[in-house]
Short mmCIF file of C-alpha atoms in Angstrom, two decimals:
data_model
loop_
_atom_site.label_atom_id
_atom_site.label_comp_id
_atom_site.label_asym_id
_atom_site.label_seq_id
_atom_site.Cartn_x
_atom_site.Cartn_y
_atom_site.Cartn_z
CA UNK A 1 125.64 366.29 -34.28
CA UNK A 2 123.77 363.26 -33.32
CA UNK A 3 122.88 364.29 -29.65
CA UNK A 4 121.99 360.48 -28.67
CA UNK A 5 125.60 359.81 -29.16
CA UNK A 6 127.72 359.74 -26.12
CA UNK A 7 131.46 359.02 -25.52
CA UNK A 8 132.03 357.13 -22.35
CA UNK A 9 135.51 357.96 -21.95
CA UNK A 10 135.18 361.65 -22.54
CA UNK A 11 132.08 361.21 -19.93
CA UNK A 12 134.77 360.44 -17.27
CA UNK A 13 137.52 362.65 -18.05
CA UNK A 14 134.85 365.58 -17.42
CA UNK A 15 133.89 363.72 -14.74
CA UNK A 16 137.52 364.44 -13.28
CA UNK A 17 137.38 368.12 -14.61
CA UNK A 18 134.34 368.39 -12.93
CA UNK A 19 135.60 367.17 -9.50
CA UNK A 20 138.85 369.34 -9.84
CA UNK A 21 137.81 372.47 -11.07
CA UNK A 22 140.85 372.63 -13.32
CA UNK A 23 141.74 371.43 -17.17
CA UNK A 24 145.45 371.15 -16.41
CA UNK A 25 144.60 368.55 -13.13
CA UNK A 26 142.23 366.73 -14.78
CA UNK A 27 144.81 366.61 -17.72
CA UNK A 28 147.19 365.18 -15.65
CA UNK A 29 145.25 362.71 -13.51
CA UNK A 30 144.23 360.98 -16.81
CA UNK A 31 147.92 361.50 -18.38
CA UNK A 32 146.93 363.76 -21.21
CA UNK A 33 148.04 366.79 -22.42
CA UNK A 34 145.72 369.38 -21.80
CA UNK A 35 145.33 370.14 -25.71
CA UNK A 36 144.34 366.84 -26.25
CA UNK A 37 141.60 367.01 -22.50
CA UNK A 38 140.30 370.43 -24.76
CA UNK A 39 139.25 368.57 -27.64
CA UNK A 40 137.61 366.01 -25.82
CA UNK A 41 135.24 367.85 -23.75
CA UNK A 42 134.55 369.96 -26.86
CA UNK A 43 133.66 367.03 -28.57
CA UNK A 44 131.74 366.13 -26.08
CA UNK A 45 129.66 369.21 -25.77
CA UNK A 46 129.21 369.12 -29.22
CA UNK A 47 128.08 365.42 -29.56
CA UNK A 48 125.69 366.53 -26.57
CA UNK A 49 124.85 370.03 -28.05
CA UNK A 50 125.46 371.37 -24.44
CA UNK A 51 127.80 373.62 -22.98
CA UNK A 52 128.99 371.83 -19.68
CA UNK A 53 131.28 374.10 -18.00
CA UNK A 54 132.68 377.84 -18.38
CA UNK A 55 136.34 378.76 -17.82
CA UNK A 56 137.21 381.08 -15.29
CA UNK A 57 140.95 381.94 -15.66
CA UNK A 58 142.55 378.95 -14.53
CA UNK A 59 139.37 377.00 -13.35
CA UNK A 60 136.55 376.35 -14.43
CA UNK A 61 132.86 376.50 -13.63
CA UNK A 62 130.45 373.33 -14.43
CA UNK A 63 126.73 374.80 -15.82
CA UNK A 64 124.00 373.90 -14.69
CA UNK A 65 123.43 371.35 -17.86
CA UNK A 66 126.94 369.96 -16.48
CA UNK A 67 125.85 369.18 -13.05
CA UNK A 68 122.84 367.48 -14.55
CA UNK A 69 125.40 365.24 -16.50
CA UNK A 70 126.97 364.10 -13.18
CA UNK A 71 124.11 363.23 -12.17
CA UNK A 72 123.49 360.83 -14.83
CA UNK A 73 127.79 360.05 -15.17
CA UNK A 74 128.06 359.07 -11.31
CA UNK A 75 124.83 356.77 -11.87
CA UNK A 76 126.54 355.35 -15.10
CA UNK A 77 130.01 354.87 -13.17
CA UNK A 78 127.70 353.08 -10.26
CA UNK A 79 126.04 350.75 -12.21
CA UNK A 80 129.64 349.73 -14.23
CA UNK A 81 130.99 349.11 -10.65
CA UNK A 82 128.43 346.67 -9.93
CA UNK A 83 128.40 344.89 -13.05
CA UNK A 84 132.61 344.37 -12.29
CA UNK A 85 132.06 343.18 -8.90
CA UNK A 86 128.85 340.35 -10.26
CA UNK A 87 131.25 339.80 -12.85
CA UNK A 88 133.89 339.68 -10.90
CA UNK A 89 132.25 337.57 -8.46
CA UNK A 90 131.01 334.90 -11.31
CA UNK A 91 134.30 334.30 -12.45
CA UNK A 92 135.48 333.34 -8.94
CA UNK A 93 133.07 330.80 -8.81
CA UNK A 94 134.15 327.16 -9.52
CA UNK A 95 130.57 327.38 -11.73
CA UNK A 96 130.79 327.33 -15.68
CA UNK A 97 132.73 325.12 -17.86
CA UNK A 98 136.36 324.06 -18.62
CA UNK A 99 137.52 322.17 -21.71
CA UNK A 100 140.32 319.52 -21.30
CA UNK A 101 142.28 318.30 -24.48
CA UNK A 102 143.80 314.78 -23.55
CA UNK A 103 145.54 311.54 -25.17
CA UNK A 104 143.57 308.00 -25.74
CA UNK A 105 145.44 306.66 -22.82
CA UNK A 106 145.15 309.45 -20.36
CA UNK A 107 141.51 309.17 -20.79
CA UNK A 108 141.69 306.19 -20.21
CA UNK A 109 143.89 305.44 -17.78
CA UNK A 110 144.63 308.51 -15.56
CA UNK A 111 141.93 311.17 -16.43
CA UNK A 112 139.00 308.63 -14.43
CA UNK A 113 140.24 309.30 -11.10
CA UNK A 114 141.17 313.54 -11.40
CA UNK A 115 137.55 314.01 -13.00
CA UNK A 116 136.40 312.07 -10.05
CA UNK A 117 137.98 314.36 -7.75
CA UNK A 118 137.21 317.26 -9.58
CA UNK A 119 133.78 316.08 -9.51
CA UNK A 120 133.84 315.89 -5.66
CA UNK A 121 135.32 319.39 -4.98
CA UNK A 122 133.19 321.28 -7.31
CA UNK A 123 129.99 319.82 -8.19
CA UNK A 124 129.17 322.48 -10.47
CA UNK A 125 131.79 323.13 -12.84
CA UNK A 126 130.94 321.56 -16.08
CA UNK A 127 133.99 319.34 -17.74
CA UNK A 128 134.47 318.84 -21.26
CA UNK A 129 136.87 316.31 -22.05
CA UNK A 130 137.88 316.23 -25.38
CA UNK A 131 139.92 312.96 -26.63
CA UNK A 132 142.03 312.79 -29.12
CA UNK A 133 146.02 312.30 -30.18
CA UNK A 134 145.91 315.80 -32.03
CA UNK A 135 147.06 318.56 -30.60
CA UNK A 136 144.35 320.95 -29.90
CA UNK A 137 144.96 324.59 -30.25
CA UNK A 138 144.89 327.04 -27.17
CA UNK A 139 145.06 329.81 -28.88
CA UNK A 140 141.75 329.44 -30.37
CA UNK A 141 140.45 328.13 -27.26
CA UNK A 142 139.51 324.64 -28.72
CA UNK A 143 140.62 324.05 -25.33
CA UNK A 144 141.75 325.73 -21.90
CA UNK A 145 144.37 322.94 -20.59
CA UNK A 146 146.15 319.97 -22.99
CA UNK A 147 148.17 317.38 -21.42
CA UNK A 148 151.01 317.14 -24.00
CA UNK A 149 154.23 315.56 -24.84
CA UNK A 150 155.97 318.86 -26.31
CA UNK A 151 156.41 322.00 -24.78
CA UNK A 152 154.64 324.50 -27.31
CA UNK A 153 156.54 327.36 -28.97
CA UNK A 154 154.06 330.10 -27.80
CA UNK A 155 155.40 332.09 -25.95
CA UNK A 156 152.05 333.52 -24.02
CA UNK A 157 151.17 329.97 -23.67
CA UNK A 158 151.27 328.64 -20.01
CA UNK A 159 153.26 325.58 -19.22
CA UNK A 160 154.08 323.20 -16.34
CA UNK A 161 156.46 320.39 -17.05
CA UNK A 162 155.16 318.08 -14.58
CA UNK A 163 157.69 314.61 -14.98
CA UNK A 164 159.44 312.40 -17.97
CA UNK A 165 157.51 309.70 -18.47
CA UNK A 166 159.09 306.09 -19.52
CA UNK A 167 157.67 304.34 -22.42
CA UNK A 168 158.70 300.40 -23.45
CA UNK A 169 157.55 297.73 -26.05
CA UNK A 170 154.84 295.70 -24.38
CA UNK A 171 153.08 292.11 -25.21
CA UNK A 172 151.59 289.22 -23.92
CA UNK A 173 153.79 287.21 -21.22
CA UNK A 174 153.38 284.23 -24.18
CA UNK A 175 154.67 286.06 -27.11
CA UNK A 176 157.60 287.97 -25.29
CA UNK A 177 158.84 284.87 -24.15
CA UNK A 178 158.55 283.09 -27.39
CA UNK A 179 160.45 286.29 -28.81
CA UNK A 180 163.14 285.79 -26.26
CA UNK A 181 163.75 282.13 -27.32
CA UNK A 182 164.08 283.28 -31.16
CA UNK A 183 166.09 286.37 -30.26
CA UNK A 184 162.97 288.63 -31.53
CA UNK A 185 163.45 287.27 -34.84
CA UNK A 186 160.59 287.74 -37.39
CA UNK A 187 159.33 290.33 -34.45
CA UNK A 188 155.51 292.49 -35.31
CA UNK A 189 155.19 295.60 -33.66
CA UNK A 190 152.25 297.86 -33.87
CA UNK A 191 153.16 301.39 -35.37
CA UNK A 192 152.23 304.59 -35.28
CA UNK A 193 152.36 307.31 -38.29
CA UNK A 194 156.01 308.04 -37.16
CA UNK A 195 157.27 304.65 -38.22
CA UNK A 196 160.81 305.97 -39.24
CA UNK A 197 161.40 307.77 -36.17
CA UNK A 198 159.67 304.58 -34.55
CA UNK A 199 161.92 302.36 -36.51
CA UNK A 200 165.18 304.73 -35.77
CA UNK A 201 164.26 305.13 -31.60
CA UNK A 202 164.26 301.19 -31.29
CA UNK A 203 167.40 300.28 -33.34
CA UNK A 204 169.05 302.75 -31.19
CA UNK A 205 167.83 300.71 -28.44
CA UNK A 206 169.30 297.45 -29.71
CA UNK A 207 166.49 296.49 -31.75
CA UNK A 208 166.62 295.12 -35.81
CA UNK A 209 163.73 296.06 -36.88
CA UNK A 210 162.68 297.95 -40.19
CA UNK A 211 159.15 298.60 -42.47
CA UNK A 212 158.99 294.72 -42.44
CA UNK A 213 158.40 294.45 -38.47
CA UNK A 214 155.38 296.87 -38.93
CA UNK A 215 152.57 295.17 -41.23
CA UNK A 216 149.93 297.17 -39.13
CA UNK A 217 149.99 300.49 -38.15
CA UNK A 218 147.45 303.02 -36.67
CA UNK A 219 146.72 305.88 -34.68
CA UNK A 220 143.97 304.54 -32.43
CA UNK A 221 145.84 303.62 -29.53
CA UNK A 222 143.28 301.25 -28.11
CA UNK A 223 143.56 299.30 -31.30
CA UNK A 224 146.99 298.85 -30.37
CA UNK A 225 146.23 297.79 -26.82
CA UNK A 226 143.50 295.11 -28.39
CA UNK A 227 145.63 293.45 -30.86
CA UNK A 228 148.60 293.06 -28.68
CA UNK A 229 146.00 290.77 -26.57
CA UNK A 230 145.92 288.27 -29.38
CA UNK A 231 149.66 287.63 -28.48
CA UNK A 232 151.00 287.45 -31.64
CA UNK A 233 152.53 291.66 -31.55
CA UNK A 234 154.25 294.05 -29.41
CA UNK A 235 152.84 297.56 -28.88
CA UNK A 236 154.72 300.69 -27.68
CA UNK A 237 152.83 302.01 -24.23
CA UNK A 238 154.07 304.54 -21.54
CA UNK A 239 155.77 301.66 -18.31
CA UNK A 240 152.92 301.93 -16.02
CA UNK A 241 149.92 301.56 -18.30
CA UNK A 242 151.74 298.58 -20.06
CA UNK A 243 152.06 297.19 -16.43
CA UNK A 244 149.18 297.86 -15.17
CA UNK A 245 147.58 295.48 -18.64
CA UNK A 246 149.23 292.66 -17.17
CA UNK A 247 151.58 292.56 -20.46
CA UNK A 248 155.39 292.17 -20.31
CA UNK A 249 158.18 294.11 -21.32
CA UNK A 250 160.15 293.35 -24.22
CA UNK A 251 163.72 295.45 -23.28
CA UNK A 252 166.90 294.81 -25.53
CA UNK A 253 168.60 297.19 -22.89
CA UNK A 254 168.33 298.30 -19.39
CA UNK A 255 166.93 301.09 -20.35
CA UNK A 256 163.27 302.29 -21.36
CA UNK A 257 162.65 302.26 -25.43
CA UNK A 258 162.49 306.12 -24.55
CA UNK A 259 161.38 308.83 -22.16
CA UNK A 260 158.66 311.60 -22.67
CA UNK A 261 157.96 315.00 -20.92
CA UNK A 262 154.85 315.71 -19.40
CA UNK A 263 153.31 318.73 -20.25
CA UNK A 264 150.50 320.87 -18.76
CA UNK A 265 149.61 323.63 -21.00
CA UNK A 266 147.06 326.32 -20.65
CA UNK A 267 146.22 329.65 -22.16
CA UNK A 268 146.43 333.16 -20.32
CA UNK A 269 143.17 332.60 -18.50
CA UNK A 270 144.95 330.19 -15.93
CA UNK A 271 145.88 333.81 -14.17
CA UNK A 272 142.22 335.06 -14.27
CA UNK A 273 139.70 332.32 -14.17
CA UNK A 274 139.47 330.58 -11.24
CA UNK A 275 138.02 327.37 -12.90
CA UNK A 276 140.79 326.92 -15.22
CA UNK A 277 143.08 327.73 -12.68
CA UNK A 278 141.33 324.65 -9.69
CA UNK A 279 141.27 321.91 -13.26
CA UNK A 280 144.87 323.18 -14.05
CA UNK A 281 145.78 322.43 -10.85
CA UNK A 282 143.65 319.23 -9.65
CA UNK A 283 145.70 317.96 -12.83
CA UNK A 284 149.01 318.62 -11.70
CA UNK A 285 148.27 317.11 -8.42
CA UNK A 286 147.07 314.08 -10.13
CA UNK A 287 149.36 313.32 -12.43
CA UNK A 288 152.76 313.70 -10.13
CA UNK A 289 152.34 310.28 -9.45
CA UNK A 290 154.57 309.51 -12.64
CA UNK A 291 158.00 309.55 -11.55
CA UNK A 292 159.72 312.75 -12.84
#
C-alpha cells in the first residue's frame, strides 16, 4: 500500500473511536454499522501500514502510532475549521462579483438608478450587467439574477413575482393623432420576431392589423424607440417607459394592448451568498415601483 495515501474521512471516524474507546459508539455516532466502521479503520491502517489501536474486549486501546495520528488528525481538523470560518467569513462579505441578466429597456430605463444604489451601499461588490432580450441560463450560471417576463419551469430555480406590468402601442403625439383622424388606417407598427402572436394580441384588442402593418421588424428595442421618433410608426413599449418618451398612446380600448409579469429569478445561491442575496434584493426594492 501506498503509505502517502490518506483517507480523510476514515481519519475522523478513528478520530471518534479514538475519543470513545469503543467500535460500536463510534459506529453509531457516525451512523454506520460497525462492520462497515471495521473495514474502514482497517483500511486505514493498511493505507498507513500502522496498527492504530488494539481491541480489548469491548474497547479498545489506541497505540502509541495512534496517538501520534491525533496529533496530526486534531491539527488537520483545526486548520479545516479555520479555513470554514475565512471562508465563511468571505462569503458574508458584500465583496466579489454578481452577474445581472436584464432587458434593453430595463437597462436602460430602470437598472441606472438600483446600480446607483447598489453602488452606494456596497462599494465593493463588483456588478456585471449583462444586456440582452435572451434569456440567460441560471443553471449554468451565465448569470445569478434575470429580470424576466416568464416564470421558469425549474423547479430549484428561485423566483419572486414582483408586479404585472402594462404594455401599450406608443408614437409621436403627430402621428397618433393623424391615425385617429384616419381611424388607424394604413397603420406601421414596429415588430418583434413574434409578429403572429403580435398581430393576434392587438386584433384582440380592437386593432386590424396583419403582416402588411409590419414592413420593419427587429429585436433591438432601441431601434424601435428611434424610429418611432421619426413619427411616421407606432412601437409596442411597457406604459411608463412609453410615457416617460414623451410619446402618446395609441388605445383602441380602455384597456392596455396587454399585461406582463415581472419576474426576479435567481439560482440556489440567493440562500447562501450574501451578495446575490443584497443585488436580489436592492432589485426587488427597486423595481416595486411598477404597479402590481
Amino acid at each position: 500500500m501506498d503509505k502517502n495515501a490518506f483517507d480523510w474521512n476514515h481519519a475522523r471516524v478513528f478520530l471518534t473511536v479514538a475519543n470513545m474507546g469503543s467500535l460500536t459508539a463510534a459506529a453509531d455516532a457516525h451512523d454506520l454499522s460497525q462492520s462497515t466502521l471495521s473495514r474502514q479503520m482497517s483500511s486505514l491502517e493498511a493505507q498507513l501500514g500502522l496498527t492504530l489501536f488494539e481491541r480489548m474486549g469491548r474497547g479498545i486501546q489506541v497505540t502509541d502510532a495512534g496517538h501520534q495520528l491525533i496529533r496530526y488528525i486534531e491539527v488537520m481538523q483545526e486548520a479545516a475549521t479555520q479555513m470554514s470560518l475565512s471562508a465563511k467569513g468571505q462569503s458574508e462579505s458584500l465583496r466579489g462579483s454578481v452577474t445581472l441578466a436584464v432587458s434593453e429597456l430595463d437597462a436602460a430605463f430602470r437598472i441606472p438608478s438600483i446600480v446607483k444604489r447598489i453602488r452606494e451601499q456596497a462599494p465593493e461588490l463588483q456588478l456585471n450587467i449583462k444586456v440582452s432580450n435572451a434569456m440567460a441560463n441560471l443553471k449554468t450560471h451565465e448569470a445569478d439574477i434575470a429580470i424576466r417576463n416568464k416564470r421558469p419551469e425549474q423547479a430549484d430555480l428561485i423566483t419572486r413575482k414582483l408586479a404585472m406590468e402594462p404594455i401599450d402601442v406608443f408614437g409621436t403625439q403627430e402621428y397618433v393623432s393623424q391615425l385617429e383622424q384616419t381611424d388607424y388606417k394604413n397603420v406601421q407598427i414596429i415588430g418583434f420576431d413574434q409578429q403572429e402572436e403580435v398581430i393576434e394580441i392587438l386584433n384582440r384588442r380592437g386593432w386590424s392589423v396583419g403582416v402588411e402593418n409590419f414592413q420593419v421588424t427587429t429585436g433591438f428595442q432601441w431601434l424601435h424607440v428611434a424610429l418611432a421618433r421619426q413619427g411616421n410608426c407606432l412601437v409596442i413599449l411597457p406604459t411608463d417607459i412609453g410615457n416617460s418618451l414623451g410619446f402618446k398612446a395609441a388605445r383602441r380600448t380602455a384597456q392596455p394592448l396587454l399585461e406582463l409579469p415581472i419576474w426576479l429569478v435567481s439560482h440556489r445561491e440567493l440562500r447562501t451568498n450574501p451578495r446575490v442575496r443584497f443585488v436580489f434584493d436592492q432589485l426587488a426594492t427597486g423595481l416595486d415601483y411598477i404597479n402590481a
